């Protein structure tokens, strides 16, 4: 019995070392870590039979082409995983998700065009990530956001043409970043990268290798040398007018808002309307050049020149009207809070309460890079409803507003 117990004890001690696939060489390092050396073995898949105590797994220079879900389920304790110089073109979601102790991951020199980025959310202890020399064409903005300990990130020699702003945010430990030999399209979408590299303490490969592949005028130029005047963040100025002389034309009034924007490239104009009953977003003009209105459940008229008109403005239209200017560099917005008063004029009391309030006339709000912060915030526009009995003109005048009449009143040209 004593001999049997001794044999069992010896087997328990040697078990981790003995549990090793035939193609691999397993050994215990001086620091107690178990190494499974499986490189240069012409393996086509991750071998089975690895010890659960393996902390270093080397699978470099094989012929592995795909990593399935749970490919590393046998080695949950692995801290260093070397997969470079294989033929990996596909990685299923969940392939790496269980490796919560992983600190070093090398996937360089493979054929990956995509990757299950959600797997990285569980790898909060990752310190080195090598994905260079692959075929990556893009990556999500939050791909690395959970990697608080990441020190070195290699993305060079891929097919990246752009990177979303904020890609390297929330990486407090990052000290080395490799981005060279990617065919960057140096539109203003990557202008943020220039500004980020100028202000970061991260060591980034110098611009001589991180070059623009497009557009033609910037081809061969360093990404960090994109001219400042080429990309300018938007500014927005909102002008409002609620005193059109419309009583002769129809019963009611029209609130007119005009959004003037500037920036490079020219910003797109979007509108957001928040009332007590609804939230409306309009991403572009809905009035065509010929004056026809695109089919829409809303009655807000948005023109290409940045003007919005709300015919027969009513109590239900009260709320916050926001003009949003957006280009590849960034976004700016400016808002007005529109309230509808009755036929009695409360202007004097309202203006005493709020010196910034405007009524029955024109006004403007401005937001941009040079805006005085003290003038920021929403302005209040008071719109007065014209009483039915006050309209002038013939008794039989048609109360309905024609779009052509509104266009003339706003000074909007159909050919613009």
Coordinates of C-alpha atoms in Angstrom, one line a residue:
X1 CA 0.0 0.0 0.0
X2 CA 2.8 2.4 0.9
X3 CA 4.4 1.8 -2.5
X4 CA 1.1 2.5 -4.3
X5 CA 0.7 5.8 -2.4
X6 CA 4.2 6.8 -3.3
X7 CA 3.5 6.1 -7.0
X8 CA 0.3 8.1 -6.9
X9 CA 2.1 11.1 -5.2
X10 CA 4.9 11.0 -7.8
X11 CA 2.3 10.9 -10.6
X12 CA 0.6 14.0 -9.2
X13 CA 3.9 15.8 -9.1
X14 CA 4.9 14.9 -12.6
X15 CA 1.4 15.0 -14.1
X16 CA 1.7 18.6 -15.5
X17 CA 4.9 17.8 -17.2
X18 CA 3.8 14.4 -18.6
X19 CA 0.5 15.8 -20.1
X20 CA 2.0 16.9 -23.4
X21 CA 1.0 16.3 -27.0
X22 CA 3.4 14.2 -29.0
X23 CA 4.3 17.0 -31.4
X24 CA 5.2 19.4 -28.5
X25 CA 8.0 19.6 -25.9
X26 CA 6.9 20.5 -22.4
X27 CA 9.0 21.6 -19.5
X28 CA 8.9 23.5 -16.3
X29 CA 10.8 26.8 -16.1
X30 CA 12.8 27.9 -13.1
X31 CA 10.0 30.3 -12.1
X32 CA 7.6 27.3 -12.0
X33 CA 5.8 28.2 -15.2
X34 CA 5.0 25.3 -17.5
X35 CA 6.1 25.8 -21.1
X36 CA 4.6 23.9 -24.1
X37 CA 6.9 24.4 -27.1
X38 CA 5.0 23.4 -30.3
X39 CA 6.6 25.7 -32.9
X40 CA 7.8 24.5 -36.3
X41 CA 5.8 21.3 -36.3
X42 CA 3.6 21.7 -39.4
X43 CA 0.6 21.7 -37.1
X44 CA -2.7 22.6 -38.9
X45 CA -4.7 23.1 -35.6
X46 CA -4.1 23.7 -31.9
X47 CA -3.0 20.3 -30.5
X48 CA -5.1 18.4 -28.0
X49 CA -3.9 17.0 -24.8
X50 CA -2.2 20.1 -23.3
X51 CA -1.9 20.4 -19.6
X52 CA -4.3 22.8 -17.9
X53 CA -1.3 24.2 -16.1
X54 CA 0.5 25.5 -19.2
X55 CA 1.3 29.2 -18.9
X56 CA 3.5 29.6 -22.0
X57 CA 2.3 28.2 -25.3
X58 CA 4.3 28.5 -28.4
X59 CA 2.6 27.7 -31.7
X60 CA 4.6 29.9 -34.0
X61 CA 5.6 28.9 -37.6
X62 CA 3.0 26.2 -38.2
X63 CA 0.2 25.9 -40.7
X64 CA -2.8 26.7 -38.5
X65 CA -5.4 28.4 -40.7
X66 CA -8.3 28.8 -38.3
X67 CA -9.0 29.2 -34.6
X68 CA -12.4 27.9 -33.5
X69 CA -14.4 28.7 -30.5
X70 CA -12.8 27.2 -27.4
X71 CA -9.5 26.4 -29.3
X72 CA -7.7 27.1 -26.0
X73 CA -10.1 25.7 -23.6
X74 CA -7.5 23.2 -22.3
X75 CA -5.1 26.0 -21.3
X76 CA -7.1 28.5 -19.2
X77 CA -4.0 29.5 -17.2
X78 CA -1.9 30.6 -20.3
X79 CA -0.2 33.9 -19.9
X80 CA 1.9 34.0 -23.1
X81 CA 0.5 32.8 -26.4
X82 CA 2.7 32.9 -29.5
X83 CA 0.8 32.3 -32.9
X84 CA 3.0 34.3 -35.3
X85 CA 3.9 33.1 -38.8
X86 CA 0.9 30.8 -39.3
X87 CA -1.8 31.0 -41.9
X88 CA -4.6 32.1 -39.6
X89 CA -7.4 33.7 -41.7
X90 CA -10.4 33.1 -39.6
X91 CA -11.0 33.5 -35.9
X92 CA -14.3 32.5 -34.4
X93 CA -15.8 34.6 -31.6
X94 CA -14.9 33.1 -28.3
X95 CA -11.5 31.7 -29.4
X96 CA -9.6 33.9 -26.8
X97 CA -12.4 35.0 -24.5
X98 CA -11.6 32.5 -21.8
X99 CA -7.9 33.4 -21.5
X100 CA -8.4 35.9 -18.7
X101 CA -4.7 35.5 -17.5
X102 CA -3.2 36.4 -20.9
X103 CA -0.5 39.0 -20.9
X104 CA 1.2 38.5 -24.2
X105 CA -0.5 37.6 -27.5
X106 CA 1.3 37.4 -30.8
X107 CA -0.8 37.0 -33.9
X108 CA 1.6 38.7 -36.3
X109 CA 2.4 37.5 -39.8
X110 CA -0.9 35.8 -40.5
X111 CA -3.8 36.4 -42.9
X112 CA -6.5 37.9 -40.7
X113 CA -8.8 40.5 -42.4
X114 CA -11.0 40.7 -39.3
X115 CA -11.0 39.7 -35.7
X116 CA -13.6 39.1 -32.9
X117 CA -12.7 42.3 -31.1
X118 CA -15.3 41.5 -28.4
X119 CA -12.9 38.7 -27.2
X120 CA -10.5 41.4 -25.9
X121 CA -13.0 42.6 -23.4
X122 CA -12.1 39.8 -21.1
X123 CA -8.3 40.2 -21.5
X124 CA -7.9 43.1 -19.1
X125 CA -4.4 42.0 -18.1
X126 CA -3.0 42.0 -21.7
X127 CA 0.3 43.9 -21.9
X128 CA 1.6 43.1 -25.4
X129 CA -0.6 42.6 -28.5
X130 CA 1.0 42.0 -31.9
X131 CA -1.3 42.0 -34.9
X132 CA 1.1 43.3 -37.4
X133 CA 1.6 41.9 -40.9
X134 CA -2.0 40.8 -41.4
X135 CA -4.8 42.0 -43.7
X136 CA -6.8 44.0 -41.2
X137 CA -8.9 46.6 -43.1
X138 CA -10.5 48.2 -40.0
X139 CA -11.2 48.0 -36.3
X140 CA -14.0 49.4 -34.1
X141 CA -13.4 52.6 -32.1
X142 CA -13.7 50.7 -28.8
X143 CA -11.6 47.6 -29.8
X144 CA -8.9 48.2 -27.1
X145 CA -10.9 50.1 -24.5
X146 CA -10.8 47.3 -21.9
X147 CA -7.0 46.8 -22.1
X148 CA -5.9 49.1 -19.2
X149 CA -2.5 47.3 -18.9
X150 CA -1.6 47.3 -22.6
X151 CA 1.9 48.6 -23.0
X152 CA 2.8 47.7 -26.6
X153 CA 0.4 47.5 -29.6
X154 CA 1.6 46.5 -33.1
X155 CA -0.7 47.3 -36.0
X156 CA 1.8 48.0 -38.7
X157 CA 1.8 46.3 -42.2
X158 CA -2.0 45.9 -42.4
X159 CA -4.6 47.3 -44.8
X160 CA -5.9 50.1 -42.5
X161 CA -7.1 53.1 -44.5
X162 CA -8.5 55.0 -41.5
X163 CA -8.9 54.9 -37.8
X164 CA -11.9 56.1 -35.7
X165 CA -11.2 59.1 -33.4
X166 CA -10.6 57.8 -29.9
X167 CA -9.2 54.4 -30.9
X168 CA -6.3 54.8 -28.5
X169 CA -8.2 56.4 -25.7
X170 CA -8.6 54.7 -22.3
X171 CA -5.1 53.0 -22.7
X172 CA -3.3 54.6 -19.7
X173 CA -0.4 52.1 -19.9
X174 CA 0.3 52.3 -23.6
X175 CA 3.9 53.3 -24.3
X176 CA 4.6 51.9 -27.8
X177 CA 2.5 52.0 -30.9
X178 CA 3.4 50.7 -34.4
X179 CA 1.3 52.0 -37.3
X180 CA 3.6 52.2 -40.2
X181 CA 3.1 50.6 -43.7
X182 CA -0.7 51.0 -43.7
X183 CA -2.4 52.6 -46.8
X184 CA -3.9 55.5 -44.9
X185 CA -6.4 57.7 -46.7
X186 CA -5.5 61.1 -45.3
X187 CA -8.9 62.6 -45.4
X188 CA -9.9 64.7 -42.4
X189 CA -11.1 61.5 -40.8
X190 CA -7.6 60.8 -39.6
X191 CA -6.7 64.4 -38.8
X192 CA -7.3 63.6 -35.2
X193 CA -4.4 61.1 -35.3
X194 CA -2.0 64.0 -36.1
X195 CA -3.2 66.0 -33.2
X196 CA -3.2 63.0 -30.9
X197 CA 0.4 62.0 -31.9
X198 CA 1.5 65.6 -31.2
X199 CA 0.2 65.6 -27.6
X200 CA 0.7 61.9 -26.5
X201 CA 3.6 60.5 -24.6
X202 CA 3.2 57.2 -26.5
X203 CA 6.2 56.4 -28.7
X204 CA 4.7 56.3 -32.2
X205 CA 6.8 55.2 -35.3
X206 CA 7.9 58.5 -37.0
X207 CA 5.9 59.9 -39.8
X208 CA 8.5 58.9 -42.4
X209 CA 7.0 55.4 -42.5
X210 CA 3.4 56.2 -41.5
X211 CA 2.5 57.7 -44.9
X212 CA -0.6 58.8 -46.8
X213 CA -1.6 56.6 -49.7
X214 CA -4.5 58.9 -50.7
X215 CA -5.7 61.4 -51.7
X216 CA -3.3 62.1 -54.6
X217 CA -2.2 65.6 -53.4
X218 CA -1.0 64.0 -50.1
X219 CA 0.3 60.7 -51.3
X220 CA 3.7 59.9 -49.8
X221 CA 3.3 62.6 -47.1
X222 CA 3.5 61.6 -43.5
X223 CA 0.2 61.4 -41.7
X224 CA 1.6 63.7 -39.0
X225 CA 2.2 66.3 -41.7
X226 CA -1.4 66.8 -42.9
X227 CA -1.8 70.6 -43.3
X228 CA -3.8 72.2 -40.6
X229 CA -5.8 74.4 -43.1
X230 CA -6.9 71.2 -44.9
X231 CA -9.1 70.2 -41.9
X232 CA -11.1 72.7 -39.9
X233 CA -13.7 71.8 -37.3
X234 CA -17.2 73.1 -37.9
X235 CA -18.6 76.3 -36.6
X236 CA -22.4 77.1 -36.6
X237 CA -24.4 80.2 -36.4
X238 CA -28.2 80.1 -35.9
X239 CA -30.4 83.0 -37.0
X240 CA -34.0 83.0 -36.2
X241 CA -36.9 85.2 -37.5
X242 CA -40.4 85.1 -36.3
X243 CA -41.8 88.3 -37.7
X244 CA -42.5 87.7 -41.4
X245 CA -45.2 89.9 -42.7
X246 CA -47.5 86.9 -43.4
X247 CA -50.8 88.0 -41.9
X248 CA -52.0 89.1 -45.4
X249 CA -51.1 85.7 -46.9
X250 CA -52.5 83.2 -44.4
X251 CA -53.8 82.6 -41.0
X252 CA -51.0 81.9 -38.6
X253 CA -47.3 82.5 -38.7
X254 CA -44.1 80.8 -39.8
X255 CA -41.0 80.4 -37.6
X256 CA -37.9 80.6 -39.7
X257 CA -34.4 79.3 -38.5
X258 CA -31.3 79.7 -40.6
X259 CA -28.1 77.7 -39.8
X260 CA -24.9 79.1 -41.3
X261 CA -21.9 76.8 -41.0
X262 CA -18.3 76.9 -41.9
X263 CA -15.4 74.4 -41.8
X264 CA -13.3 72.2 -44.0
X265 CA -14.5 69.9 -45.5
X266 CA -17.9 71.8 -45.7
X267 CA -20.1 70.5 -42.9
X268 CA -23.3 68.8 -43.3
X269 CA -26.3 70.3 -41.5
X270 CA -28.6 68.2 -39.4
X271 CA -31.6 69.3 -37.3
X272 CA -32.9 68.0 -34.1
X273 CA -36.3 69.1 -32.7
X274 CA -37.4 68.2 -29.2
X275 CA -40.9 69.0 -28.2
X276 CA -43.0 67.8 -25.3
X277 CA -44.6 65.2 -27.5
X278 CA -41.9 64.1 -29.9
X279 CA -38.2 64.0 -30.9
X280 CA -37.5 64.6 -34.6
X281 CA -34.1 64.3 -36.4
X282 CA -33.7 65.5 -40.0
X283 CA -30.5 64.6 -41.6
X284 CA -30.7 66.7 -44.7
X285 CA -32.9 68.9 -46.9
X286 CA -36.4 67.7 -47.6
X287 CA -37.4 70.5 -50.1
X288 CA -36.1 69.7 -53.6
X289 CA -34.8 72.3 -56.1
X290 CA -38.1 72.4 -57.9
X291 CA -39.9 73.3 -54.7
X292 CA -41.4 69.9 -54.1
X293 CA -41.4 68.4 -50.6
X294 CA -40.1 64.9 -50.1
X295 CA -42.5 62.6 -48.5
X296 CA -42.2 63.0 -44.8
X297 CA -44.6 62.5 -41.8
X298 CA -43.3 65.8 -40.4
X299 CA -44.1 69.3 -41.7
X300 CA -40.7 70.9 -41.0
X301 CA -39.4 72.3 -44.3
X302 CA -35.6 72.0 -44.5
X303 CA -33.8 73.7 -47.4
X304 CA -30.4 73.0 -48.9
X305 CA -29.1 76.5 -47.9
X306 CA -29.5 75.7 -44.2
X307 CA -33.0 77.3 -43.7
X308 CA -35.8 75.6 -41.8
X309 CA -39.3 76.8 -41.9
X310 CA -42.3 75.7 -39.7
X311 CA -45.5 77.0 -41.3
X312 CA -48.5 77.6 -39.0
X313 CA -46.3 77.4 -35.9
X314 CA -48.5 76.2 -33.0
X315 CA -48.3 75.4 -29.3
X316 CA -47.4 71.8 -30.0
X317 CA -44.3 73.0 -31.8
X318 CA -42.7 74.6 -28.7
X319 CA -39.4 73.1 -27.8
X320 CA -35.7 73.1 -28.4
X321 CA -34.5 73.4 -32.0
X322 CA -30.9 72.4 -32.6
X323 CA -28.7 72.8 -35.7
X324 CA -25.9 70.3 -35.8
X325 CA -22.9 70.9 -38.2
X326 CA -20.8 67.8 -38.8
X327 CA -17.7 67.1 -40.9
X328 CA -14.8 64.7 -40.7
X329 CA -13.0 66.7 -38.1
X330 CA -15.8 67.0 -35.6
X331 CA -19.3 68.5 -34.8
X332 CA -20.8 71.7 -33.4
X333 CA -24.3 72.4 -32.4
X334 CA -26.3 75.5 -31.5
X335 CA -29.8 75.6 -30.1
X336 CA -32.8 77.9 -29.5
X337 CA -35.6 77.3 -27.1
X338 CA -38.8 78.4 -28.8
X339 CA -41.9 79.3 -26.9
X340 CA -45.3 80.5 -28.2
X341 CA -47.1 83.3 -26.4
X342 CA -50.7 84.4 -26.7
X343 CA -52.1 87.5 -28.4
X344 CA -51.2 89.6 -25.4
X345 CA -47.6 90.9 -25.5
X346 CA -45.6 89.7 -22.5
X347 CA -42.3 90.8 -24.0
X348 CA -41.4 93.4 -21.4
X349 CA -41.8 91.0 -18.4
X350 CA -40.0 88.2 -20.2
X351 CA -37.1 90.3 -21.2
X352 CA -36.8 91.6 -17.7
X353 CA -36.6 88.0 -16.5
X354 CA -34.3 86.9 -19.3
X355 CA -32.1 89.6 -21.0
X356 CA -31.1 87.0 -23.6
X357 CA -34.7 86.4 -24.7
X358 CA -35.6 87.7 -28.2
X359 CA -39.0 88.4 -29.6
X360 CA -40.7 89.5 -32.8
X361 CA -37.6 90.0 -34.8
X362 CA -34.3 88.5 -35.8
X363 CA -31.6 87.2 -33.6
X364 CA -28.7 84.7 -33.7
X365 CA -26.8 82.2 -31.6
X366 CA -23.3 81.2 -32.5
X367 CA -21.1 78.3 -31.5
X368 CA -17.6 77.7 -32.9
X369 CA -14.0 77.6 -32.0
X370 CA -13.8 81.4 -31.2
X371 CA -17.1 81.6 -29.4
X372 CA -17.1 83.5 -26.1
X373 CA -17.9 80.9 -23.5
X374 CA -20.0 83.4 -21.6
X375 CA -22.4 83.5 -24.5
X376 CA -22.8 79.8 -24.8
X377 CA -26.1 78.0 -24.1
X378 CA -29.6 78.1 -25.4
X379 CA -31.4 81.3 -26.3
X380 CA -35.1 81.8 -25.9
X381 CA -37.1 82.9 -28.9
X382 CA -40.6 84.2 -28.1
X383 CA -43.0 83.8 -31.0
X384 CA -46.3 85.7 -31.0
X385 CA -49.4 84.2 -32.5
X386 CA -51.3 86.6 -34.7
X387 CA -55.0 86.7 -33.6
X388 CA -57.4 85.6 -36.3
X389 CA -59.2 89.0 -36.2
X390 CA -56.1 91.0 -37.0
X391 CA -55.4 89.7 -40.4
X392 CA -55.8 92.2 -43.2
X393 CA -56.7 91.8 -46.9
X394 CA -59.8 90.6 -48.6
X395 CA -62.3 88.6 -46.5
X396 CA -62.1 85.7 -49.0
X397 CA -58.3 85.4 -49.0
X398 CA -57.3 81.8 -48.9
X399 CA -55.8 80.9 -45.5
X400 CA -53.6 78.2 -46.8
X401 CA -49.9 78.9 -47.3
X402 CA -48.5 78.1 -50.7
X403 CA -44.9 76.9 -50.7
X404 CA -43.9 79.3 -53.5
X405 CA -45.1 82.2 -51.4
X406 CA -43.1 80.9 -48.4
X407 CA -40.0 80.6 -50.5
X408 CA -40.3 84.2 -51.7
X409 CA -40.9 85.4 -48.1
X410 CA -37.8 83.5 -47.0
X411 CA -35.7 84.7 -49.9
X412 CA -34.9 81.0 -50.8
X413 CA -34.0 80.4 -54.4
X414 CA -35.1 77.1 -55.9
X415 CA -32.1 76.8 -58.1
X416 CA -29.6 76.9 -55.1

